[in-house]
Short mmCIF file of C-alpha atoms in Angstrom, two decimals:
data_model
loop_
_atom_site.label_atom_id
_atom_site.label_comp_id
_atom_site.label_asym_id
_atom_site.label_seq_id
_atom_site.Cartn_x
_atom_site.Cartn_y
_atom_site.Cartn_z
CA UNK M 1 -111.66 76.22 53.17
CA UNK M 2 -113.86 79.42 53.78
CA UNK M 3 -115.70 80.48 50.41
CA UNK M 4 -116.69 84.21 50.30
CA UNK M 5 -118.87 85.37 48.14
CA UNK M 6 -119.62 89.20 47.18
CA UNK M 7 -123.13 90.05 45.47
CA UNK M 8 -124.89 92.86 45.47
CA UNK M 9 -126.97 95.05 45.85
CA UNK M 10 -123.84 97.48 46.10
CA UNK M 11 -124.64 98.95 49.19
CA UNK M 12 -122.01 97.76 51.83
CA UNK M 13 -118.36 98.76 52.25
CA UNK M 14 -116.13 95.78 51.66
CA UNK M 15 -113.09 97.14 53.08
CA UNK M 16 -114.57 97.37 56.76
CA UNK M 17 -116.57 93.40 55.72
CA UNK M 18 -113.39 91.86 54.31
CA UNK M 19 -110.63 90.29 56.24
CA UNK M 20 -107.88 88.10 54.05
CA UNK M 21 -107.71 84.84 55.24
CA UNK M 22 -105.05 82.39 53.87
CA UNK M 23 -107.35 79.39 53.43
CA UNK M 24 -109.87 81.37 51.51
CA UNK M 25 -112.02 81.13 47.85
CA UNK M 26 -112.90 84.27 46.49
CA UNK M 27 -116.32 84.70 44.23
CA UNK M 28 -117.51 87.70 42.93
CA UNK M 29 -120.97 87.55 41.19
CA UNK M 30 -121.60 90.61 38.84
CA UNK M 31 -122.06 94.57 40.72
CA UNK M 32 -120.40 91.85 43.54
CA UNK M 33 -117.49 91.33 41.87
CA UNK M 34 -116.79 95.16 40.63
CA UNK M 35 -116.57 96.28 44.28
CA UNK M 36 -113.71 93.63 44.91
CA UNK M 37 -111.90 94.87 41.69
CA UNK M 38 -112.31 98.69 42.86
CA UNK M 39 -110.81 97.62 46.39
CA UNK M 40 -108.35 96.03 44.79
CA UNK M 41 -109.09 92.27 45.79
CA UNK M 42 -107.74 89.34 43.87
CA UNK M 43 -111.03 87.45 42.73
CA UNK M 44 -110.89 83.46 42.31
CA UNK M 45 -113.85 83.72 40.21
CA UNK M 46 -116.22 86.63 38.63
CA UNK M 47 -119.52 84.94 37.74
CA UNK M 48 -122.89 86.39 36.75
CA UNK M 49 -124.47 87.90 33.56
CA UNK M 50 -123.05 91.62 34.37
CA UNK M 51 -125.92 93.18 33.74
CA UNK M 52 -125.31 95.73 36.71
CA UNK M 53 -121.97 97.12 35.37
CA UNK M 54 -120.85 98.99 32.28
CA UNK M 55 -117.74 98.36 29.92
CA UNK M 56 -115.21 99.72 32.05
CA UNK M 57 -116.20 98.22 35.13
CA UNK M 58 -116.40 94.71 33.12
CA UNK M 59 -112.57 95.39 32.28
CA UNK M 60 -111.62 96.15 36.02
CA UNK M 61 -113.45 92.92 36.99
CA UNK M 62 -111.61 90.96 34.44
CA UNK M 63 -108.21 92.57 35.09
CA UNK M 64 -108.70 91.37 39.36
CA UNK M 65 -110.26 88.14 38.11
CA UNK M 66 -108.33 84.50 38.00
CA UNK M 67 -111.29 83.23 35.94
CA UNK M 68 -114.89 84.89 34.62
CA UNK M 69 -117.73 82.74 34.02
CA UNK M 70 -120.38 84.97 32.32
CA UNK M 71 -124.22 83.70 32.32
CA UNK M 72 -126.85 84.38 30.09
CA UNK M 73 -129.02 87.53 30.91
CA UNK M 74 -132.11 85.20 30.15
CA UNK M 75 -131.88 81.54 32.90
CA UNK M 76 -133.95 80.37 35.40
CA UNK M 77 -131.62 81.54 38.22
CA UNK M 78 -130.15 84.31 40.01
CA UNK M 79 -126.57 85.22 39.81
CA UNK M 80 -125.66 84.59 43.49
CA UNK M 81 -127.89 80.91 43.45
CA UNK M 82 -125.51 79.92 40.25
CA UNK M 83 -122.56 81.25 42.49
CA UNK M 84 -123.18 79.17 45.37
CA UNK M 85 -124.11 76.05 43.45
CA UNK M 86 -120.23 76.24 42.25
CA UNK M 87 -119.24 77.36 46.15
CA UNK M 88 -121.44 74.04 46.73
CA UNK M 89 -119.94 71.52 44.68
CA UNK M 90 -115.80 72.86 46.27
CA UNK M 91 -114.72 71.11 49.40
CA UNK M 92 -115.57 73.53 51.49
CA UNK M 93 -116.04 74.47 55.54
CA UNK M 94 -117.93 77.69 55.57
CA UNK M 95 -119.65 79.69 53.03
CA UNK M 96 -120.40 83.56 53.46
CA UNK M 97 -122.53 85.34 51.24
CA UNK M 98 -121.28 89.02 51.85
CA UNK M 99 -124.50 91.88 50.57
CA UNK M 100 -127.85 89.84 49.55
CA UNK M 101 -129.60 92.06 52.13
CA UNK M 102 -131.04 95.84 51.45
CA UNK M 103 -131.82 96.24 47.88
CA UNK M 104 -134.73 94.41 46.03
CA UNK M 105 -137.39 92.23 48.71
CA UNK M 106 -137.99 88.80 46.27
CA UNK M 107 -133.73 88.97 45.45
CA UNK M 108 -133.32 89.59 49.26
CA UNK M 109 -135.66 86.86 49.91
CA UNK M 110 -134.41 84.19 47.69
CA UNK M 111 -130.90 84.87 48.91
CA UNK M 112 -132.36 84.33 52.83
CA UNK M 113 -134.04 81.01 51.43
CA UNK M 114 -130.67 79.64 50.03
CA UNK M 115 -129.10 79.48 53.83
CA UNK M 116 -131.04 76.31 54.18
CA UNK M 117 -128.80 74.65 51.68
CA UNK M 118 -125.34 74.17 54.05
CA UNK M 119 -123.07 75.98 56.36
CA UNK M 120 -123.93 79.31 55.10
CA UNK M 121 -124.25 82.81 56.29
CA UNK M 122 -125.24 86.41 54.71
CA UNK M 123 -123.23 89.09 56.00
CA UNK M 124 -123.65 92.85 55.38
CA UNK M 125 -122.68 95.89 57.41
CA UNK M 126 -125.37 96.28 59.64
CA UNK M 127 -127.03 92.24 59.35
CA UNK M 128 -125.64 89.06 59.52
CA UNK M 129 -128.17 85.79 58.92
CA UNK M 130 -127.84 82.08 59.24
CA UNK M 131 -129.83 79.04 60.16
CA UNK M 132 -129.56 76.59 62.92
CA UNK M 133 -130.43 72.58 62.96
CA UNK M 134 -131.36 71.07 66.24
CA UNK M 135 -128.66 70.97 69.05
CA UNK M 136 -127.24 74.06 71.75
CA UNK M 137 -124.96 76.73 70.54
CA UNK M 138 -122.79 79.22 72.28
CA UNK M 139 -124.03 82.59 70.04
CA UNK M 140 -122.15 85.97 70.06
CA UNK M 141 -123.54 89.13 68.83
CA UNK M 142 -121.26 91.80 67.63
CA UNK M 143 -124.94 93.63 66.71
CA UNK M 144 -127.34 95.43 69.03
CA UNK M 145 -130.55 93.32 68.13
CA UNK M 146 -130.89 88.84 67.68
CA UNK M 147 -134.00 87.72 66.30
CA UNK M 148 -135.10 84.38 65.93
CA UNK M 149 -137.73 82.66 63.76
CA UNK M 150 -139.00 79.35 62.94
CA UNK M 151 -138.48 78.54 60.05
CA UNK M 152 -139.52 74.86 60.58
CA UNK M 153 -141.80 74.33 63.79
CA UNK M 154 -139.24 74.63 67.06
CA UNK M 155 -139.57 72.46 69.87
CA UNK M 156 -138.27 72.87 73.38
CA UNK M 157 -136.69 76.19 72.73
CA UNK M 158 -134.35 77.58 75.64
CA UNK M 159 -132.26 80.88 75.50
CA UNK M 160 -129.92 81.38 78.09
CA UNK M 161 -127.96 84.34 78.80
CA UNK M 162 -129.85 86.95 76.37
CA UNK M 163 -131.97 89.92 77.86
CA UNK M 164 -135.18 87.88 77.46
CA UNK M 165 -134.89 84.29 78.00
CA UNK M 166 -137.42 81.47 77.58
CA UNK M 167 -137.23 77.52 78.61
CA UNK M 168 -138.93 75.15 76.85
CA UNK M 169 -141.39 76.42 74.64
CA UNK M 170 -142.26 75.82 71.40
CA UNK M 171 -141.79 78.57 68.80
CA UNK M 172 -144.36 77.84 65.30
CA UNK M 173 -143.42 79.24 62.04
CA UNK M 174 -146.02 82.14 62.13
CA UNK M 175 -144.79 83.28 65.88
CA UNK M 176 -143.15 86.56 66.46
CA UNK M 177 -142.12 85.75 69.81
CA UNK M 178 -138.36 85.84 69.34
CA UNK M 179 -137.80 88.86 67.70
CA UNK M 180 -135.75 92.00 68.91
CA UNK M 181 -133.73 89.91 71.85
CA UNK M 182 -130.02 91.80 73.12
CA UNK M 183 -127.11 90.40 74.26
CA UNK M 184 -125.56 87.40 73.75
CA UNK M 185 -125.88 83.38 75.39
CA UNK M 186 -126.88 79.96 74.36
CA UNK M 187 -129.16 78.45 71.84
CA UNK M 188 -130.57 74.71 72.24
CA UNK M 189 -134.03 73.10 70.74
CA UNK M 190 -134.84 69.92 69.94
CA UNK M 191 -136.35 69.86 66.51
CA UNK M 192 -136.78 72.46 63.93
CA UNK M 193 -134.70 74.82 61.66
CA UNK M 194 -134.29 77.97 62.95
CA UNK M 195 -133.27 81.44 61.80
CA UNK M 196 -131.11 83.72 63.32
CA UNK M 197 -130.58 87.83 62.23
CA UNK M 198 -128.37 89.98 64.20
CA UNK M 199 -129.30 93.50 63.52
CA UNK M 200 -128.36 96.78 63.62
CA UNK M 201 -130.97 99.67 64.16
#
């Protein structure tokens, strides 16, 4: 099962992000889950303290919503980290975090920080984010940039098939080496946990 969630900030188009998919969870976590209910979109379950909406966008989210699970404006987490605790805890393949990206810098941030807790990604219209364990990948990039960092020291880094390339190098948490890369090709280090942000200008 693929579990998509939809946060905000509210500044990405949902119907050009959002593809049905039969084998699918839906969570929308507050502005996040008034965007689904404006487009229309059937929502598993609406979770957040709502704070971002009025009154009559509350009632649109509750009349697209199978369930609503409504926080306390004062807790100790955000909205979208309560979200994917429940996405967490499902039996689940994939989890996409859809928005997270382009409005506040410490909400953007946290969200970034939470793709080191599974199979996750953070998809917007013009960025898409996810981190990488040790082993070789075959990467695609729909985007016109791929930029990697170390988030955990790398070791024995090789890119193959990109327009820069390296082989066997080491790439340290503070290194800027790998930013800005085109095209598309294979990923393999040894050790590490690794970032990767396909970009739009």
């Amino acid at each position: 099962m693929i579990i998509k969630i939809f946060t905000g900030p509210n500044n990405y188009d949902i119907s050009s992000l959002y593809n049905k998919e039969d084998n699918e969870f839906i969570i929308g976590v507050d502005i996040g889950a008034f965007l689904l209910a404006q487009n229309k979109n059937t929502i598993d379950l609406s979770i957040g303290d709502f704070d971002s909406v009025n009154q009559d966008q509350f009632n649109l989210i509750k009349k697209f919503s199978k369930k609503i699970k409504k926080l306390d404006e004062k807790k100790d987490y955000t909205d979208t980290y309560l979200a994917l605790q429940v996405a967490l805890s499902m039996d689940y393949d994939e989890i996409v975090i859809y928005g997270g990206t382009g409005g506040r810098f410490d909400h953007g941030f946290a969200n970034m920080n939470l793709l080191k807790l599974g199979k996750i990604s953070i998809v917007s219209n013009d960025i898409m984010m996810y981190m990488l364990d040790p082993g070789s990948f075959e990467i695609e990039n729909k985007f016109k940039y791929i930029s990697l960092f170390a988030i955990e020291d790398i070791k024995d880094l090789i890119l193959k098939g990109f327009k820069y390339d390296v082989n066997n190098i080491d790439l340290s948490t503070e290194d800027p080496l790998c930013i800005s890369n085109e095209n598309e090709g294979t990923i393999s280090f040894k050790e590490g946990l690794l970032l990767v942000v396909h970009q739009d200008e």
